[in-house]
PDB file of C-alpha atoms in Angstrom:
ATOM      1  CA  MET R   1      30.709 250.616  11.792  1.00  0.00           C
ATOM      2  CA  LYS R   2      29.944 247.182   9.984  1.00  0.00           C
ATOM      3  CA  THR R   3      27.598 248.167   6.728  1.00  0.00           C
ATOM      4  CA  ASN R   4      25.128 245.746   5.863  1.00  0.00           C
ATOM      5  CA  PRO R   5      26.321 244.001   1.983  1.00  0.00           C
ATOM      6  CA  LYS R   6      24.778 245.459  -0.605  1.00  0.00           C
ATOM      7  CA  ASN R   7      21.884 242.669  -3.444  1.00  0.00           C
ATOM      8  CA  LYS R   8      24.489 241.587  -6.083  1.00  0.00           C
ATOM      9  CA  ILE R   9      22.961 242.141  -9.621  1.00  0.00           C
ATOM     10  CA  ILE R  10      23.888 241.504 -13.554  1.00  0.00           C
ATOM     11  CA  ILE R  11      22.916 242.696 -16.332  1.00  0.00           C
ATOM     12  CA  VAL R  12      22.170 241.676 -19.788  1.00  0.00           C
ATOM     13  CA  ASP R  13      21.862 243.260 -21.976  1.00  0.00           C
ATOM     14  CA  ASP R  14      23.651 244.056 -25.743  1.00  0.00           C
ATOM     15  CA  HIS R  15      22.848 247.688 -25.665  1.00  0.00           C
ATOM     16  CA  LEU R  16      25.830 249.341 -23.734  1.00  0.00           C
ATOM     17  CA  LEU R  17      23.531 253.300 -23.998  1.00  0.00           C
ATOM     18  CA  PHE R  18      20.911 251.423 -22.149  1.00  0.00           C
ATOM     19  CA  SER R  19      22.954 249.144 -20.046  1.00  0.00           C
ATOM     20  CA  GLN R  20      25.363 251.395 -18.611  1.00  0.00           C
ATOM     21  CA  SER R  21      22.318 254.002 -17.665  1.00  0.00           C
ATOM     22  CA  LEU R  22      20.611 250.543 -15.653  1.00  0.00           C
ATOM     23  CA  GLU R  23      24.099 250.678 -14.071  1.00  0.00           C
ATOM     24  CA  LEU R  24      23.928 253.924 -12.917  1.00  0.00           C
ATOM     25  CA  LEU R  25      19.942 253.750 -11.909  1.00  0.00           C
ATOM     26  CA  ILE R  26      20.821 251.025  -9.915  1.00  0.00           C
ATOM     27  CA  LYS R  27      23.554 252.328  -8.028  1.00  0.00           C
ATOM     28  CA  SER R  28      21.403 255.590  -7.219  1.00  0.00           C
ATOM     29  CA  PHE R  29      19.103 253.179  -5.038  1.00  0.00           C
ATOM     30  CA  GLY R  30      21.492 252.530  -2.721  1.00  0.00           C
ATOM     31  CA  ASP R  31      21.150 248.385  -1.438  1.00  0.00           C
ATOM     32  CA  TYR R  32      22.502 246.776  -4.795  1.00  0.00           C
ATOM     33  CA  GLU R  33      25.665 246.605  -6.580  1.00  0.00           C
ATOM     34  CA  VAL R  34      26.352 245.677 -10.690  1.00  0.00           C
ATOM     35  CA  ILE R  35      29.548 242.907 -10.432  1.00  0.00           C
ATOM     36  CA  GLN R  36      29.022 242.869 -14.136  1.00  0.00           C
ATOM     37  CA  ARG R  37      27.597 243.301 -17.599  1.00  0.00           C
ATOM     38  CA  PHE R  38      27.209 241.008 -20.610  1.00  0.00           C
ATOM     39  CA  GLU R  39      26.296 241.952 -24.023  1.00  0.00           C
ATOM     40  CA  ASN R  40      24.809 238.412 -24.829  1.00  0.00           C
ATOM     41  CA  GLY R  41      23.191 235.408 -23.247  1.00  0.00           C
ATOM     42  CA  LYS R  42      26.178 232.829 -24.599  1.00  0.00           C
ATOM     43  CA  VAL R  43      29.018 234.702 -22.742  1.00  0.00           C
ATOM     44  CA  PHE R  44      26.255 235.071 -19.143  1.00  0.00           C
ATOM     45  CA  ILE R  45      26.667 231.853 -19.549  1.00  0.00           C
ATOM     46  CA  ASP R  46      30.174 231.241 -20.360  1.00  0.00           C
ATOM     47  CA  TYR R  47      30.739 233.344 -16.607  1.00  0.00           C
ATOM     48  CA  LEU R  48      28.154 231.321 -14.909  1.00  0.00           C
ATOM     49  CA  GLN R  49      29.649 228.260 -15.787  1.00  0.00           C
ATOM     50  CA  GLU R  50      33.070 229.363 -14.578  1.00  0.00           C
ATOM     51  CA  ASN R  51      32.095 231.142 -12.017  1.00  0.00           C
ATOM     52  CA  TYR R  52      29.444 228.842 -10.643  1.00  0.00           C
ATOM     53  CA  SER R  53      30.214 229.570  -6.670  1.00  0.00           C
ATOM     54  CA  THR R  54      30.173 233.321  -7.503  1.00  0.00           C
ATOM     55  CA  ALA R  55      26.843 235.194  -5.285  1.00  0.00           C
ATOM     56  CA  ILE R  56      24.800 236.523  -7.171  1.00  0.00           C
ATOM     57  CA  ASP R  57      21.317 237.825  -6.018  1.00  0.00           C
ATOM     58  CA  LEU R  58      19.604 238.535  -9.177  1.00  0.00           C
ATOM     59  CA  ILE R  59      19.589 238.800 -13.342  1.00  0.00           C
ATOM     60  CA  LEU R  60      18.197 241.589 -15.663  1.00  0.00           C
ATOM     61  CA  LEU R  61      17.844 239.677 -18.671  1.00  0.00           C
ATOM     62  CA  ASP R  62      17.041 241.391 -21.596  1.00  0.00           C
ATOM     63  CA  VAL R  63      14.569 239.136 -23.934  1.00  0.00           C
ATOM     64  CA  ASN R  64      15.871 240.818 -27.229  1.00  0.00           C
ATOM     65  CA  MET R  65      19.394 239.889 -28.296  1.00  0.00           C
ATOM     66  CA  PRO R  66      22.057 238.074 -31.106  1.00  0.00           C
ATOM     67  CA  VAL R  67      23.707 235.506 -30.315  1.00  0.00           C
ATOM     68  CA  LEU R  68      21.911 234.107 -27.765  1.00  0.00           C
ATOM     69  CA  ASP R  69      18.662 235.785 -27.457  1.00  0.00           C
ATOM     70  CA  GLY R  70      16.492 236.270 -23.484  1.00  0.00           C
ATOM     71  CA  LEU R  71      14.261 233.652 -24.111  1.00  0.00           C
ATOM     72  CA  SER R  72      17.010 230.632 -25.186  1.00  0.00           C
ATOM     73  CA  THR R  73      19.083 232.191 -21.547  1.00  0.00           C
ATOM     74  CA  MET R  74      15.971 231.813 -19.200  1.00  0.00           C
ATOM     75  CA  LYS R  75      15.248 227.757 -20.662  1.00  0.00           C
ATOM     76  CA  TRP R  76      19.399 227.005 -19.650  1.00  0.00           C
ATOM     77  CA  LEU R  77      18.844 229.116 -16.081  1.00  0.00           C
ATOM     78  CA  LYS R  78      15.988 226.958 -15.637  1.00  0.00           C
ATOM     79  CA  ASP R  79      17.711 223.262 -16.519  1.00  0.00           C
ATOM     80  CA  ASN R  80      21.150 224.510 -15.047  1.00  0.00           C
ATOM     81  CA  ARG R  81      20.222 226.885 -12.617  1.00  0.00           C
ATOM     82  CA  PRO R  82      16.911 227.610 -11.544  1.00  0.00           C
ATOM     83  CA  ASP R  83      18.117 229.033  -7.963  1.00  0.00           C
ATOM     84  CA  LEU R  84      19.145 232.349  -9.861  1.00  0.00           C
ATOM     85  CA  LYS R  85      16.487 234.980  -9.839  1.00  0.00           C
ATOM     86  CA  VAL R  86      15.331 236.347 -13.229  1.00  0.00           C
ATOM     87  CA  ILE R  87      13.759 239.921 -14.242  1.00  0.00           C
ATOM     88  CA  ALA R  88      13.303 240.052 -17.656  1.00  0.00           C
ATOM     89  CA  LEU R  89      13.337 243.626 -19.686  1.00  0.00           C
ATOM     90  CA  SER R  90      11.650 243.711 -22.632  1.00  0.00           C
ATOM     91  CA  VAL R  91      10.872 247.100 -25.657  1.00  0.00           C
ATOM     92  CA  ASN R  92       7.853 244.923 -26.424  1.00  0.00           C
ATOM     93  CA  ASP R  93       4.504 243.459 -24.843  1.00  0.00           C
ATOM     94  CA  ASP R  94       3.694 240.494 -26.728  1.00  0.00           C
ATOM     95  CA  ASP R  95       1.951 238.324 -24.224  1.00  0.00           C
ATOM     96  CA  GLU R  96       3.236 234.761 -26.287  1.00  0.00           C
ATOM     97  CA  ILE R  97       6.751 235.944 -25.260  1.00  0.00           C
ATOM     98  CA  ILE R  98       6.216 237.205 -21.428  1.00  0.00           C
ATOM     99  CA  ILE R  99       4.190 234.152 -20.748  1.00  0.00           C
ATOM    100  CA  LYS R 100       6.802 231.818 -22.206  1.00  0.00           C
ATOM    101  CA  MET R 101      10.224 234.220 -20.671  1.00  0.00           C
ATOM    102  CA  ILE R 102       7.500 233.618 -17.455  1.00  0.00           C
ATOM    103  CA  THR R 103       6.787 229.146 -17.639  1.00  0.00           C
ATOM    104  CA  ASN R 104      10.718 229.186 -17.910  1.00  0.00           C
ATOM    105  CA  GLY R 105      11.390 230.712 -14.430  1.00  0.00           C
ATOM    106  CA  ALA R 106      11.350 234.448 -14.716  1.00  0.00           C
ATOM    107  CA  LYS R 107      10.593 236.468 -11.624  1.00  0.00           C
ATOM    108  CA  GLY R 108       9.012 239.508 -13.406  1.00  0.00           C
ATOM    109  CA  TYR R 109       8.824 241.061 -16.802  1.00  0.00           C
ATOM    110  CA  LEU R 110       8.774 244.819 -17.257  1.00  0.00           C
ATOM    111  CA  LEU R 111       9.190 246.619 -20.298  1.00  0.00           C
ATOM    112  CA  LYS R 112      12.408 248.670 -20.574  1.00  0.00           C
ATOM    113  CA  ASP R 113      10.736 252.345 -21.145  1.00  0.00           C
ATOM    114  CA  THR R 114       8.981 251.176 -17.611  1.00  0.00           C
ATOM    115  CA  SER R 115       9.565 254.078 -14.572  1.00  0.00           C
ATOM    116  CA  PRO R 116      12.494 254.302 -12.054  1.00  0.00           C
ATOM    117  CA  GLU R 117       9.786 253.885  -8.964  1.00  0.00           C
ATOM    118  CA  ILE R 118       8.196 251.247 -10.269  1.00  0.00           C
ATOM    119  CA  PHE R 119      11.702 249.541 -11.248  1.00  0.00           C
ATOM    120  CA  ARG R 120      12.534 249.506  -7.837  1.00  0.00           C
ATOM    121  CA  GLU R 121       9.794 248.458  -6.779  1.00  0.00           C
ATOM    122  CA  ALA R 122       9.909 245.491  -8.663  1.00  0.00           C
ATOM    123  CA  ILE R 123      13.122 244.649  -7.807  1.00  0.00           C
ATOM    124  CA  GLU R 124      12.796 245.002  -4.339  1.00  0.00           C
ATOM    125  CA  CYS R 125       9.355 242.536  -4.229  1.00  0.00           C
ATOM    126  CA  VAL R 126      11.295 240.336  -6.784  1.00  0.00           C
ATOM    127  CA  MET R 127      14.121 240.111  -3.518  1.00  0.00           C
ATOM    128  CA  GLU R 128      11.992 239.618  -1.133  1.00  0.00           C
ATOM    129  CA  LYS R 129       8.460 238.480  -2.081  1.00  0.00           C
ATOM    130  CA  GLY R 130      10.508 235.845  -5.135  1.00  0.00           C
ATOM    131  CA  PHE R 131       8.047 237.029  -7.457  1.00  0.00           C
ATOM    132  CA  TYR R 132       6.740 240.689  -9.252  1.00  0.00           C
ATOM    133  CA  PHE R 133       4.314 241.442 -12.379  1.00  0.00           C
ATOM    134  CA  THR R 134       2.252 244.563 -13.310  1.00  0.00           C
ATOM    135  CA  GLU R 135      -1.142 244.374 -14.774  1.00  0.00           C
ATOM    136  CA  LEU R 136      -0.585 244.075 -18.026  1.00  0.00           C
ATOM    137  CA  VAL R 137       1.537 240.971 -17.151  1.00  0.00           C
ATOM    138  CA  SER R 138      -1.102 239.592 -14.815  1.00  0.00           C
ATOM    139  CA  GLY R 139      -3.155 240.065 -17.077  1.00  0.00           C
ATOM    140  CA  MET R 140      -2.299 237.979 -19.726  1.00  0.00           C
ATOM    141  CA  LEU R 141      -1.140 235.609 -17.266  1.00  0.00           C
ATOM    142  CA  ILE R 142      -5.121 235.033 -16.393  1.00  0.00           C
ATOM    143  CA  ASN R 143      -6.082 235.094 -19.630  1.00  0.00           C
ATOM    144  CA  LYS R 144      -3.591 232.080 -20.453  1.00  0.00           C
ATOM    145  CA  VAL R 145      -5.378 230.598 -17.019  1.00  0.00           C
ATOM    146  CA  ASN R 146      -8.921 231.287 -18.659  1.00  0.00           C
ATOM    147  CA  SER R 147      -7.110 228.953 -21.413  1.00  0.00           C
ATOM    148  CA  ASP R 148      -7.737 225.884 -19.898  1.00  0.00           C
ATOM    149  CA  ASN R 149     -11.371 224.417 -19.566  1.00  0.00           C
ATOM    150  CA  LYS R 150     -10.564 221.193 -18.560  1.00  0.00           C
ATOM    151  CA  LYS R 151     -12.246 219.862 -15.343  1.00  0.00           C
ATOM    152  CA  ILE R 152      -9.829 218.988 -12.815  1.00  0.00           C
ATOM    153  CA  SER R 153     -11.234 217.568  -9.324  1.00  0.00           C
ATOM    154  CA  LEU R 154      -9.422 219.022  -5.986  1.00  0.00           C
ATOM    155  CA  LYS R 155      -9.455 217.285  -2.285  1.00  0.00           C
ATOM    156  CA  GLU R 156     -10.826 219.197   0.236  1.00  0.00           C
ATOM    157  CA  LYS R 157      -7.483 219.101   2.165  1.00  0.00           C
ATOM    158  CA  GLU R 158      -5.963 221.160  -1.618  1.00  0.00           C
ATOM    159  CA  ILE R 159      -8.595 223.173  -1.458  1.00  0.00           C
ATOM    160  CA  VAL R 160      -7.655 224.424   2.586  1.00  0.00           C
ATOM    161  CA  PHE R 161      -4.218 224.704   0.827  1.00  0.00           C
ATOM    162  CA  ILE R 162      -4.218 226.896  -2.404  1.00  0.00           C
ATOM    163  CA  LYS R 163      -6.545 229.353   0.052  1.00  0.00           C
ATOM    164  CA  HIS R 164      -3.320 229.384   2.399  1.00  0.00           C
ATOM    165  CA  ALA R 165      -1.376 229.476  -0.377  1.00  0.00           C
ATOM    166  CA  CYS R 166      -3.452 232.543  -1.530  1.00  0.00           C
ATOM    167  CA  THR R 167      -1.950 234.499   1.488  1.00  0.00           C
ATOM    168  CA  GLU R 168       1.134 235.495   2.683  1.00  0.00           C
ATOM    169  CA  MET R 169       1.764 232.708   4.970  1.00  0.00           C
ATOM    170  CA  THR R 170       4.839 231.008   3.853  1.00  0.00           C
ATOM    171  CA  TYR R 171       4.374 226.776   3.571  1.00  0.00           C
ATOM    172  CA  LYS R 172       5.769 226.408   6.961  1.00  0.00           C
ATOM    173  CA  GLU R 173       3.155 228.573   8.130  1.00  0.00           C
ATOM    174  CA  ILE R 174       0.817 227.002   6.222  1.00  0.00           C
ATOM    175  CA  ALA R 175       1.689 223.133   7.105  1.00  0.00           C
ATOM    176  CA  SER R 176       0.903 225.148  11.426  1.00  0.00           C
ATOM    177  CA  GLU R 177      -1.975 226.337  10.157  1.00  0.00           C
ATOM    178  CA  MET R 178      -3.392 222.886   8.837  1.00  0.00           C
ATOM    179  CA  CYS R 179      -1.661 220.525  11.054  1.00  0.00           C
ATOM    180  CA  LEU R 180       0.319 218.853   8.861  1.00  0.00           C
ATOM    181  CA  SER R 181       3.963 218.443   8.993  1.00  0.00           C
ATOM    182  CA  PRO R 182       6.106 220.740   5.991  1.00  0.00           C
ATOM    183  CA  LYS R 183       7.164 218.005   4.254  1.00  0.00           C
ATOM    184  CA  THR R 184       3.009 216.713   4.315  1.00  0.00           C
ATOM    185  CA  ILE R 185       2.708 220.289   2.476  1.00  0.00           C
ATOM    186  CA  ASP R 186       5.632 220.065   0.244  1.00  0.00           C
ATOM    187  CA  GLY R 187       3.333 216.770  -1.028  1.00  0.00           C
ATOM    188  CA  TYR R 188       0.731 219.096  -1.608  1.00  0.00           C
ATOM    189  CA  ARG R 189       2.150 222.115  -3.636  1.00  0.00           C
ATOM    190  CA  GLU R 190       4.066 219.142  -5.860  1.00  0.00           C
ATOM    191  CA  ILE R 191       0.847 217.430  -6.488  1.00  0.00           C
ATOM    192  CA  LEU R 192      -1.140 221.313  -7.173  1.00  0.00           C
ATOM    193  CA  PHE R 193       1.256 221.378  -9.304  1.00  0.00           C
ATOM    194  CA  ASP R 194       1.082 218.388 -11.732  1.00  0.00           C
ATOM    195  CA  LYS R 195      -1.572 218.602 -11.910  1.00  0.00           C
ATOM    196  CA  LEU R 196      -2.835 221.935 -12.596  1.00  0.00           C
ATOM    197  CA  GLU R 197      -0.166 222.222 -14.740  1.00  0.00           C
ATOM    198  CA  ILE R 198       1.747 225.138 -13.332  1.00  0.00           C
ATOM    199  CA  LYS R 199       5.037 226.005 -12.369  1.00  0.00           C
ATOM    200  CA  THR R 200       5.104 228.526  -9.926  1.00  0.00           C
ATOM    201  CA  ARG R 201       2.723 229.846  -6.106  1.00  0.00           C
ATOM    202  CA  ILE R 202       1.239 232.443  -8.398  1.00  0.00           C
ATOM    203  CA  GLY R 203       0.052 230.334 -10.859  1.00  0.00           C
ATOM    204  CA  LEU R 204      -1.341 228.712  -8.322  1.00  0.00           C
ATOM    205  CA  VAL R 205      -3.189 232.124  -6.966  1.00  0.00           C
ATOM    206  CA  LEU R 206      -3.914 232.426 -10.591  1.00  0.00           C
ATOM    207  CA  TYR R 207      -6.150 229.299 -10.272  1.00  0.00           C
ATOM    208  CA  ALA R 208      -8.169 229.971  -7.706  1.00  0.00           C
ATOM    209  CA  ILE R 209      -9.182 233.426  -9.127  1.00  0.00           C
ATOM    210  CA  LYS R 210      -9.715 231.918 -12.571  1.00  0.00           C
ATOM    211  CA  HIS R 211     -11.928 228.975 -10.033  1.00  0.00           C
ATOM    212  CA  LYS R 212     -12.915 231.710  -7.725  1.00  0.00           C
ATOM    213  CA  ILE R 213     -11.521 229.616  -5.010  1.00  0.00           C
ATOM    214  CA  VAL R 214     -10.520 232.536  -3.541  1.00  0.00           C
ATOM    215  CA  LEU R 215     -12.418 235.913  -4.063  1.00  0.00           C
ATOM    216  CA  VAL R 216     -10.704 239.061  -5.192  1.00  0.00           C
TER     217      VAL R 216
END
């Protein structure tokens, strides 16, 4: 009988007891396995450079580490391995650090005292939807968007695209709905990301909420 392969996770955290406990928790979920654990960002990056083809589904990255911390590691990943999904882990809820981690590519940010249930939910959401943000983090991101008071002119079709992007539709489905090619939709997305100075679809959603393009 053929079994489904488990999702492969790497833990980067300098606290041995915490990383070992986290590995046991992940193992209890059944659908995941920890393939490696590293004590800082440098040894993790060294591993990636030597094992580029290794399949990795998710990285759990501690923010505060010696030698090379989580933010520096995240910046390296953004420049060199943007394909890798990362959830940041920390004992701190400092809004500046959270925003920096997310704007550098982290798909989620969890405090280390998060419950096992929320932790599992976060992993599943990042694996399936591409991101997971708690109410705390979402609030900080919205505040960040609210701090930008620049008036930006949007074309009618750009507004329509933003509204569709705030749904569960894929970009391919949005293209079909708007009777446009996927390539044209990709163009809309990149233009809006540049115009609004955002980097992710959730940034687009937060902008739409702030400017009442969509109502929540």
